[in-house]
Coordinates of C-alpha atoms and ligand atoms in Angstrom, one line a residue:
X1 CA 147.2 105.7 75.6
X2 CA 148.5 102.0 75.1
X3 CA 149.6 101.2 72.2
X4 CA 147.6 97.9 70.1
X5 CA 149.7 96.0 67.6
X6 CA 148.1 95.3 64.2
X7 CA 147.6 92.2 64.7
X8 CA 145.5 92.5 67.4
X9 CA 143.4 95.3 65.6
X10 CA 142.7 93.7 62.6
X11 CA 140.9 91.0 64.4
X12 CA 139.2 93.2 66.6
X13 CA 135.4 93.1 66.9
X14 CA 135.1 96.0 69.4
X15 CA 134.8 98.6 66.5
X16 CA 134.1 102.8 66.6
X17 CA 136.7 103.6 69.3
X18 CA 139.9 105.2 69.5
X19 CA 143.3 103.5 69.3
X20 CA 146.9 104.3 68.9
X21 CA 149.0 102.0 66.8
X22 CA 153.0 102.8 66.2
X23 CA 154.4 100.7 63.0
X24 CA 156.6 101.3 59.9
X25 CA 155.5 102.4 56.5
X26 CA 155.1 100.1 54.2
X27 CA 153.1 102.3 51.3
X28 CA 150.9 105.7 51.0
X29 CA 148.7 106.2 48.2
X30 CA 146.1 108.1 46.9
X31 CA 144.6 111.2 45.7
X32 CA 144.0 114.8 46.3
X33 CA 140.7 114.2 48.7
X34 CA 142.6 111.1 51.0
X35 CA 145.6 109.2 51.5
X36 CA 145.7 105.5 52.3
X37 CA 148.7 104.1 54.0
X38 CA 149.6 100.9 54.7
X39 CA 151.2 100.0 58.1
X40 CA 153.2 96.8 59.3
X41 CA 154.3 96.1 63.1
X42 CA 155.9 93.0 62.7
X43 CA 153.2 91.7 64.4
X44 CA 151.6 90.0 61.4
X45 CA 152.3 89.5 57.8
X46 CA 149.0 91.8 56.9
X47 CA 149.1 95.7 56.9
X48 CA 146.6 98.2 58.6
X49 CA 145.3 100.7 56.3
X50 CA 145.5 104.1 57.6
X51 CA 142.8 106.7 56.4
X52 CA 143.6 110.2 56.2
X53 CA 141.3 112.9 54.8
X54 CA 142.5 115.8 53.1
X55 CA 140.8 118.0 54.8
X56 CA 142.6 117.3 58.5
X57 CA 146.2 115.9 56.4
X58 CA 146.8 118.2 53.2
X59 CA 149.4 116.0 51.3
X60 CA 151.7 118.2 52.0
X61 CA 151.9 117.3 56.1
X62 CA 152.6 113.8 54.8
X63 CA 155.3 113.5 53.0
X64 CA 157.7 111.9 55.5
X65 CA 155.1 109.3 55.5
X66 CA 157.3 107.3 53.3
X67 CA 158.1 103.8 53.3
X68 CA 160.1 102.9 55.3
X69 CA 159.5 105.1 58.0
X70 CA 158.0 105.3 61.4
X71 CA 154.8 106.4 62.7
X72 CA 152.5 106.4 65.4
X73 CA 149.1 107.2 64.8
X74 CA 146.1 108.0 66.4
X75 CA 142.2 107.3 65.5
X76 CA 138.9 106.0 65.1
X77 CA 138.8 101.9 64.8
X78 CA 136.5 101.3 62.3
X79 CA 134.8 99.1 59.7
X80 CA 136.7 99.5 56.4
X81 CA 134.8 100.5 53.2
X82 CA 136.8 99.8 51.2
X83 CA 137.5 96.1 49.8
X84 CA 141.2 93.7 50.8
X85 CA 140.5 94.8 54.8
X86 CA 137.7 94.2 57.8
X87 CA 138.9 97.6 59.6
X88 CA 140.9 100.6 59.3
X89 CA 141.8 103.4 61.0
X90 CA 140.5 106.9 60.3
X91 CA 143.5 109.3 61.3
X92 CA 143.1 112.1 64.2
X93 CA 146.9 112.6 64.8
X94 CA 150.1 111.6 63.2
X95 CA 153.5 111.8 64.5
X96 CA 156.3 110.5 62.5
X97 CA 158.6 108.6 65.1
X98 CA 161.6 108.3 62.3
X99 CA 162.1 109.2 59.1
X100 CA 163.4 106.8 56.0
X101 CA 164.6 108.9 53.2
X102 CA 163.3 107.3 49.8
X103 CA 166.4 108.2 48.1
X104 CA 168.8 106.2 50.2
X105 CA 166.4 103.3 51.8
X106 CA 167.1 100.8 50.2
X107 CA 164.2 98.0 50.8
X108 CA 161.2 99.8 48.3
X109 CA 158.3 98.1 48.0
X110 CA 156.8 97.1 44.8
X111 CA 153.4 95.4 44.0
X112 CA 152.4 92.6 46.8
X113 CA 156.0 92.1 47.7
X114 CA 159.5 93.2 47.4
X115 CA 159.3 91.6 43.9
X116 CA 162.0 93.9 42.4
X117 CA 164.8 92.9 45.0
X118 CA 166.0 89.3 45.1
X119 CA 166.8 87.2 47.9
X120 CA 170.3 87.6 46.7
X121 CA 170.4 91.1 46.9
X122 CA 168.3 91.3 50.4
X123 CA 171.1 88.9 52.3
X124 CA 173.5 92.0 50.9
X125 CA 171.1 94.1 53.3
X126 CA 170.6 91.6 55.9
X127 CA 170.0 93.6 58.7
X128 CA 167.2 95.8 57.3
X129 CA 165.8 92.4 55.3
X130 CA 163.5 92.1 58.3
X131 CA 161.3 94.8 57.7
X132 CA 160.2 92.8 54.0
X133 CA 157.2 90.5 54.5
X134 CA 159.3 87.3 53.5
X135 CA 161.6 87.8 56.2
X136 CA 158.9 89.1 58.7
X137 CA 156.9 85.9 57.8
X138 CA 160.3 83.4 58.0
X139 CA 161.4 85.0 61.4
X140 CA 157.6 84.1 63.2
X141 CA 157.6 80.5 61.8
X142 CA 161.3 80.3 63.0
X143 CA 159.9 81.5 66.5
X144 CA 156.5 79.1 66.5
X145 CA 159.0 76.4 65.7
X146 CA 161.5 77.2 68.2
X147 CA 159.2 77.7 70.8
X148 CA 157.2 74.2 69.4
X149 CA 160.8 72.3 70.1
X150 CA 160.5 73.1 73.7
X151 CA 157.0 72.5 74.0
X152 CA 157.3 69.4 72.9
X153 CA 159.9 68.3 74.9
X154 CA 158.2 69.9 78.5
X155 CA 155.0 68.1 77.7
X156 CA 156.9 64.7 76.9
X157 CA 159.0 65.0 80.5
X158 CA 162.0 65.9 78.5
X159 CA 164.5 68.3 80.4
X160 CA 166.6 71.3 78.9
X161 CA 170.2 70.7 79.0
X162 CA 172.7 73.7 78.2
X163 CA 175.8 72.3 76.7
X164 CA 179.2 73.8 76.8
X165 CA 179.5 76.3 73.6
X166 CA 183.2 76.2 73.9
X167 CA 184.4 72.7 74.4
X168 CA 188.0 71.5 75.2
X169 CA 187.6 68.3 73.0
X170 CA 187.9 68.2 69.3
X171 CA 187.2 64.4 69.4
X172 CA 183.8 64.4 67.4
X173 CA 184.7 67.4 64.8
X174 CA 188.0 66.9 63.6
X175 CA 189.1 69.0 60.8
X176 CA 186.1 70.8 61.0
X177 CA 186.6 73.1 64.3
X178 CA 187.3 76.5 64.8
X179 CA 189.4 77.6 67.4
X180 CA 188.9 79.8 70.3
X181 CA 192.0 81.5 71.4
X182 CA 193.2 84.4 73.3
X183 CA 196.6 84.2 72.0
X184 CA 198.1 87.0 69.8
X185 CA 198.0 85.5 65.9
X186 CA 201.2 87.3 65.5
X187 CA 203.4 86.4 67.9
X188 CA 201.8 83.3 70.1
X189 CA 204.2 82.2 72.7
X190 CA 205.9 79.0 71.8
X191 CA 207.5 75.9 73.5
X192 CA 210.9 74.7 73.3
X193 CA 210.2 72.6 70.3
X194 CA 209.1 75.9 68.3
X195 CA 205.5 74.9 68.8
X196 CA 202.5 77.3 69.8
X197 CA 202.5 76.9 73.2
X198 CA 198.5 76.4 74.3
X199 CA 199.5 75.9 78.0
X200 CA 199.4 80.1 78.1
X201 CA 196.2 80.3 76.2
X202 CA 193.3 81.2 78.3
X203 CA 192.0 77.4 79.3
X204 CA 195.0 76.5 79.6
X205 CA 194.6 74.3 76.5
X206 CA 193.3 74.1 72.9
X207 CA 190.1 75.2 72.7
X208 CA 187.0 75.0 70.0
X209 CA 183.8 76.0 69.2
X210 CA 181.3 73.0 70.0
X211 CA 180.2 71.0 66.6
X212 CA 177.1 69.0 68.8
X213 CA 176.5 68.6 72.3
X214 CA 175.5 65.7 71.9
X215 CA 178.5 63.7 74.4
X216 CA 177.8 65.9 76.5
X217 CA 174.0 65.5 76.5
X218 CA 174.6 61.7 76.9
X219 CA 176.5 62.4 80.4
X220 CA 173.0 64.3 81.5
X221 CA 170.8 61.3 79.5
X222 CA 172.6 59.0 82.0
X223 CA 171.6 60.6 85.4
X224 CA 168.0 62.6 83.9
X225 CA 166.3 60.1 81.6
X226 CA 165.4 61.9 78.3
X227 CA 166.7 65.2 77.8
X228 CA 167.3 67.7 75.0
X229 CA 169.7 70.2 74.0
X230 CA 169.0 73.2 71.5
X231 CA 171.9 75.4 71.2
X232 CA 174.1 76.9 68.6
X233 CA 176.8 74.8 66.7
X234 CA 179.9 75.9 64.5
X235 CA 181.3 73.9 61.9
X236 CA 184.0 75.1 59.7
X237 CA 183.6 72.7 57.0
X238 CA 183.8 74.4 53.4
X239 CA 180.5 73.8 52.0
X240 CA 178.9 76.4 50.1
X241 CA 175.7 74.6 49.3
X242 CA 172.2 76.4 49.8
X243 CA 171.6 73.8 52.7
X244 CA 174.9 73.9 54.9
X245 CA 175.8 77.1 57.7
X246 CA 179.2 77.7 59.4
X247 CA 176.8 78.5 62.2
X248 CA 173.4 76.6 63.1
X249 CA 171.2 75.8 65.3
X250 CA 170.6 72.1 66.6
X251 CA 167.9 70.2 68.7
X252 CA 169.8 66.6 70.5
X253 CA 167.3 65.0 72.5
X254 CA 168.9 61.6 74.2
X255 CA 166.7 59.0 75.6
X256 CA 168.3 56.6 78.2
X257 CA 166.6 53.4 77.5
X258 CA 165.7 53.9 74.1
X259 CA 166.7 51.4 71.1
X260 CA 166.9 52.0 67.4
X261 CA 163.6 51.7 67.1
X262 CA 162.0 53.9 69.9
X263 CA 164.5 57.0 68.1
X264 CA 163.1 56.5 65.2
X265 CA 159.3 56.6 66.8
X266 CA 160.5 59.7 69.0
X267 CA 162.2 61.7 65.4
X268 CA 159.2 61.0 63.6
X269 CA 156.3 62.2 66.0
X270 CA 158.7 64.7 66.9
X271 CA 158.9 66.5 63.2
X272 CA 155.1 65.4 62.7
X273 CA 154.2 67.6 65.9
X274 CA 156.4 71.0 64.8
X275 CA 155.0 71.0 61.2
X276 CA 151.6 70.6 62.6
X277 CA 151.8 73.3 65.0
X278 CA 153.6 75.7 62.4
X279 CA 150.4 74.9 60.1
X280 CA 147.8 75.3 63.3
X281 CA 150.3 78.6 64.3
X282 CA 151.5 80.4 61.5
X283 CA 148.9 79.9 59.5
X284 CA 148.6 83.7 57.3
X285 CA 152.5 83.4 56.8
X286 CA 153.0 80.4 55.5
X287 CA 149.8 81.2 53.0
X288 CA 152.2 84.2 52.3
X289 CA 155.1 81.8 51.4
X290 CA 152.7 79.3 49.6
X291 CA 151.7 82.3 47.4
X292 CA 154.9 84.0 47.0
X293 CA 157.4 81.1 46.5
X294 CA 156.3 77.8 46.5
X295 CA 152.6 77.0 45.4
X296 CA 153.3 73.2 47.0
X297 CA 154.2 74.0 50.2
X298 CA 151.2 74.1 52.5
X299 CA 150.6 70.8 50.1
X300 CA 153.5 69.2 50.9
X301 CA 153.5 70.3 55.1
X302 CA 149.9 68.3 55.2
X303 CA 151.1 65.5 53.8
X304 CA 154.3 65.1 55.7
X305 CA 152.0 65.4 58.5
X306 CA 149.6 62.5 56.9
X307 CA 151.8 60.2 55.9
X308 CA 154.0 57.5 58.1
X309 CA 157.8 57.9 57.1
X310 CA 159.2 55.2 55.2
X311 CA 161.8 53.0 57.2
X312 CA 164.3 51.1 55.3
X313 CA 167.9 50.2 56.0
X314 CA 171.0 51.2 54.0
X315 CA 171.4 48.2 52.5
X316 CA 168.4 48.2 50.7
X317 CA 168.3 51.6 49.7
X318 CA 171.5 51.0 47.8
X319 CA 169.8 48.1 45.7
X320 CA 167.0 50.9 45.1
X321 CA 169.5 53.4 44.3
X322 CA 171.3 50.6 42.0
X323 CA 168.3 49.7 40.1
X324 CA 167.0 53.8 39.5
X325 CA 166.9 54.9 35.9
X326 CA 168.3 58.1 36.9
X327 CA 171.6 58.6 36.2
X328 CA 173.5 59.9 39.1
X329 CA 176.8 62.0 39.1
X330 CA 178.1 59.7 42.0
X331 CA 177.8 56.0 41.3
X332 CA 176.5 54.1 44.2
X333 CA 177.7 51.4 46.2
X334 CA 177.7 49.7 49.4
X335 CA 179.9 51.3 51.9
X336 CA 179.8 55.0 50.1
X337 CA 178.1 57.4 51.7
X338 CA 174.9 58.5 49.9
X339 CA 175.3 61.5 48.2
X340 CA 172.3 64.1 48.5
X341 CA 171.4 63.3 45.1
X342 CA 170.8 59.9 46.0
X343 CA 168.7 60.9 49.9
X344 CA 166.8 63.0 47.5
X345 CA 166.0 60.0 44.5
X346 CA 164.8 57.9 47.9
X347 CA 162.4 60.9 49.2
X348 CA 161.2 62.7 46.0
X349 CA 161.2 60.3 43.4
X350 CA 161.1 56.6 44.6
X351 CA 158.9 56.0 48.1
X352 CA 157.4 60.6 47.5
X353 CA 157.4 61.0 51.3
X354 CA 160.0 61.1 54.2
X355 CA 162.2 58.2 54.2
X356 CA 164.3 56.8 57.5
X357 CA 167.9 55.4 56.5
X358 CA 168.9 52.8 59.1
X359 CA 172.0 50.5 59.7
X360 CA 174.8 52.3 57.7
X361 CA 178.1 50.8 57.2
X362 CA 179.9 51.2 60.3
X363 CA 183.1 53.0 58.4
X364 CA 181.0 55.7 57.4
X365 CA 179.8 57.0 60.6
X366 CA 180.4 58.1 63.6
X367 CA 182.5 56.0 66.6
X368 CA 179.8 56.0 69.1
X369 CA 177.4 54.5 67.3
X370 CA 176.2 50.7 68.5
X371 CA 177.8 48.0 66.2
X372 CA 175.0 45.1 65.1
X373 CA 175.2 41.9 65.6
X374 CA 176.5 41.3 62.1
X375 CA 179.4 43.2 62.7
X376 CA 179.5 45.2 59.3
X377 CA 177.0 48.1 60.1
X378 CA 175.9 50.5 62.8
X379 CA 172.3 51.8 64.3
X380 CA 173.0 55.0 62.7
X381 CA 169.5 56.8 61.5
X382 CA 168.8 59.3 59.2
X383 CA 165.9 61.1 58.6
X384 CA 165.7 62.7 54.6
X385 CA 162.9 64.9 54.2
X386 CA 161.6 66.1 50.3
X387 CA 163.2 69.0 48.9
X388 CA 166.1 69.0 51.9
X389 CA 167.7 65.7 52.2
X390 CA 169.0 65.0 55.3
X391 CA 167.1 66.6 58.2
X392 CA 167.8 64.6 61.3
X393 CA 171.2 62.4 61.6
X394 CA 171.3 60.2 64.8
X395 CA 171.8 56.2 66.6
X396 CA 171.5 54.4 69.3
X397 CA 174.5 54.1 70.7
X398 CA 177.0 52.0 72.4
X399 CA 176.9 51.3 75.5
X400 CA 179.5 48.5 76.2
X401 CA 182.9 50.1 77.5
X402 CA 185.2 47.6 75.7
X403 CA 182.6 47.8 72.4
X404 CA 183.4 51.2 72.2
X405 CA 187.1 51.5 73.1
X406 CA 187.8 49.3 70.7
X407 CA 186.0 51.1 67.7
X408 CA 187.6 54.3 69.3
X409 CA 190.9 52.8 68.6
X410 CA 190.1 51.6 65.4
X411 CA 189.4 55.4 64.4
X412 CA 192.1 57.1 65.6
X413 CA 189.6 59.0 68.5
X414 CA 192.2 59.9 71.2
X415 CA 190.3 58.1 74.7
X416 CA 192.4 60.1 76.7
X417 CA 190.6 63.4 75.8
X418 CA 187.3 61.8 76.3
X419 CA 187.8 59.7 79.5
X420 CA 185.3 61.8 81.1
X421 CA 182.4 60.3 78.4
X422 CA 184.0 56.9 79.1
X423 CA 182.8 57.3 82.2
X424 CA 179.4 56.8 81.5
X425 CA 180.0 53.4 80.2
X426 CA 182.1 52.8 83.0
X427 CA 179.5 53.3 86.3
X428 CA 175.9 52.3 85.5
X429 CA 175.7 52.2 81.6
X430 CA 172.7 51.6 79.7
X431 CA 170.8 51.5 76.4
X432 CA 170.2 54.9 74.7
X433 CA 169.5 56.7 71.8
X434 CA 169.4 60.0 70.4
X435 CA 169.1 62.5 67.7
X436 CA 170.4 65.7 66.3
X437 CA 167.7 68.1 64.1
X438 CA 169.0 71.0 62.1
X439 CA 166.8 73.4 63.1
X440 CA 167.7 75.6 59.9
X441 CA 166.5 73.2 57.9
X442 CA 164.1 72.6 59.5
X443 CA 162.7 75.8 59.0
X444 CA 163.7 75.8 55.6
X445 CA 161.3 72.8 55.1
X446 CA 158.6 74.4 56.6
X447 CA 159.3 77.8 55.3
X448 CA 159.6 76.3 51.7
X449 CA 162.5 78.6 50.5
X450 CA 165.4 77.5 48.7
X451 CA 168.9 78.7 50.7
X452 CA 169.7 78.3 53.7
X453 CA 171.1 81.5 54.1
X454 CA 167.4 82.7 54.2
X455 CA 166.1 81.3 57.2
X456 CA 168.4 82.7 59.8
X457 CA 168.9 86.3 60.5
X458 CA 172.6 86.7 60.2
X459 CA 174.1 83.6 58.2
X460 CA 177.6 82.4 58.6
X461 CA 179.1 80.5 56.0
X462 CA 182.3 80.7 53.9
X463 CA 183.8 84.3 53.0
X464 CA 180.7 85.6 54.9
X465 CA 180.5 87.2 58.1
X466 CA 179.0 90.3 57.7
X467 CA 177.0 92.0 60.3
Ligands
4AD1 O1 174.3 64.4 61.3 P1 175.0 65.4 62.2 O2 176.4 65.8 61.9 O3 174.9 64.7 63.6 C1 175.4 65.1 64.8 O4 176.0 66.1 65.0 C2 175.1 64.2 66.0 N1 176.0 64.5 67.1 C3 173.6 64.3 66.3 C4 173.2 63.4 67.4 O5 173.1 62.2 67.2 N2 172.9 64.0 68.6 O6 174.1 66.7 62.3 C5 172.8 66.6 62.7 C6 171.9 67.5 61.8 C7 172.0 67.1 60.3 O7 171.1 66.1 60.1 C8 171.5 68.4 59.7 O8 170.1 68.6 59.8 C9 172.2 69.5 60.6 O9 172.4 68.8 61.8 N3 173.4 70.0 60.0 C10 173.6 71.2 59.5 N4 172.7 72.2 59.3 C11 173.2 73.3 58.7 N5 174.5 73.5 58.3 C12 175.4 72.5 58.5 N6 176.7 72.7 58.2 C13 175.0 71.3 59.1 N7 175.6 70.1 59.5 C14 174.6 69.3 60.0
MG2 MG1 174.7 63.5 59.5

């Protein structure tokens, strides 16, 4: 007999027939005349309550049927009498698949949720933290929103581009790279000069982990149009802050063509489309998290989804910022970067929705983004979102060859190592624009909890590579 996953059976109208569901234990109860137990298959945030009379299951028989461990049962589909459930299964046959011995399991459940272990304690256990409803519920929206991205994308004639993972250029993550070597830490073979000597490493050369694909994703912008990437990314920066990973996820879509303008359209219909499908999708999990965690969050989805983001430049956020009552612990002032206290002031306190940064001062970001015509600041985007900060960072960028060898120059990016990007503004250059998402945080958004380190299965950040 085929198996049927809870999900399917608890919205089953075909009722009085025999199924066979395998799950995990989440709870048994009850008394001397019948046990009730609760089963969970991953396929859906809600349990399927299990019936077995006395008479067939003395309590005896069932105690491996503890949580935690697996079962596969056999039975009668049918209307539940009792109340909290449509259906439930009256047992026939039980086999436990795998047992989970309640003295050393360590995820116990009590009342609605794992209330009595903390988040803090569950990343400790992160590879059983899983089978707990707030990680079963986080790892399906992550999936509706990964598999969102590239809907999106197909039904907007955007194409999939798979960048290079390891990537012999270091030009846009200085400082913040780690390397990928083959070379014995010990003893690496060295040059004349006493130097490590790279030529023997594996490439041939130094080589890193990529921080953004998003040079290369220009090269396939020029000869495809609009395209995307959505791949990992390392950065070794030390920030232990409950929204930064050593090792995330991003979405880059580039856009030959586009301007300033069209990037921010395309980011904003973009984020718009994924929170609405996560609320059309994942609709019983994110009630889960609304209850459980955050009693604004289904709230505060709609309304991102309502509301038109707020576009402003730099500029005049600053003369916000410098009017605010607040007092910050960075001072603002034009040309510093805006601290997340400040993104945060913009979104949460002063315009309450999403806010677009434009035209930052060109020393403060990147080299390859277009200069403006007044010489001093950059089409540089951000997107800040309420409760995260910044969510999307992106530009247009520039296009003119001597433009952007000059600011190259000016910043110390060696054009030797990227003479193959050059090349695009050498043979047919154009217009475009692009973005890069974090698609951690964006899940953390949509998830509404608080770290980072929640939101992906197996974080890596600072001290911290377990697993
Ligand atoms: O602003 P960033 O550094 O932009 C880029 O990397 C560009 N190459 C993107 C582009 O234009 N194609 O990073 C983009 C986004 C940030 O807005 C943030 O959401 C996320 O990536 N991000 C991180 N997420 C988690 N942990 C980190 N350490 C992150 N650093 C950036
Ligand atoms: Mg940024």
């Amino acid at each position: 007999m085929r198996r049927t996953t809870v999900k399917e059976l608890l919205s089953s109208q075909e009722l009085d027939r025999e199924v066979l569901v395998k799950a995990w234990v989440r709870t048994r109860r009850g008394n001397k005349y019948v046990q009730f137990i609760a089963l969970n298959d991953g396929s859906t945030i809600h349990t399927l309550q299990v019936v077995a009379a006395a008479e067939q299951f003395p309590e005896e028989s069932l105690k491996e049927i503890t949580t935690g461990a697996c079962v596969a049962v056999r039975g009668q589909l049918v209307a539940s009498q009792g109340k909290g459930q449509a259906v439930e299964v009256q047992a026939t046959e039980i086999t436990v698949l795998g047992t989970a011995n309640p003295e050393t399991y360590p995820i116990q459940r009590r009342g609605s949720d794992q209330k009595g272990i903390s988040l803090e304690a569950l990343r400790e256990i992160a590879h059983l933290r899983p089978r707990t409803n707030t990680f079963g519920a986080v790892l399906r929206v992550r999936h509706a929103l990964a598999f969102a991205v590239h809907q999106y994308f197909n039904d907007h004639g955007f194409f999939y581009v798979h960048t290079p993972i390891i990537t012999g250029s270091d030009a846009e993550g200085a400082g913040q790279m780690f390397r990928v070597t083959t070379l014995p830490p010990e003893h690496p073979p060295r040059t004349a000069d006493g130097s490590v000597d790279f030529a023997e490493d594996f490439f041939g050369k130094q080589t890193n982990l990529t921080v953004s694909g998003q040079l290369e994703g220009e090269l396939a912008a020029m000869a495809l149009g609009s395209i995307y990437t959505f791949g990992p990314t390392f950065r070794a920066e030390n920030s232990n802050t409950a929204r930064h990973l050593a090792e995330f996820w991003m979405i880059e879509p580039e856009v030959a063509f586009n301007e300033l303008e069209d990037n921010m359209d395309l980011a904003e219909d973009f984020l718009q489309s994924l929170v609405k499908y996560a609320l059309a999708h994942c609709a019983d999990d994110l009630q889960f998290l609304n209850d459980q965690y955050d009693k604004e969050l289904l709230a505060r989805l709609q309304s991102v989804v309502d509301n038109a983001f707020q576009r402003l430049t730099y500029t005049e956020a600053v003369e916000i910022l410098k009017l605010a009552k607040q007092k910050f612990e960075f001072p603002v002032d034009w040309g510093t970067d805006l601290q997340s206290e400040h993104e945060r002031y913009l979104v949460e306190k002063h315009f309450k929705k999403p806010v677009i940064l434009t035209n930052y001062p060109r020393e403060i970001k990147a080299f390859y983004m277009k200069l403006d015509d007044d010489g001093r600041t950059v089409r540089a985007m951000d997107v800040l979102f309420p409760g995260i900060g910044e969510i999307i960072g992106g530009s247009q960028r520039e296009e003119d060859y001597a433009k952007l060898t000059t600011r190259m120059a000016e910043m110390h990016v060696p054009a030797d190592e990227l003479d193959w990007y050059l090349d695009t503004r050498r043979f047919g250059t154009a217009p475009h624009a692009g973005f890069g998402l974090g698609f951690e945080r964006l899940v953390l958004f949509v998830t509404g909890m608080a770290n980072i380190r929640d939101v992906i299965p197996f974080p890596r950040y600072p001290k911290n590579a377990a697993f």
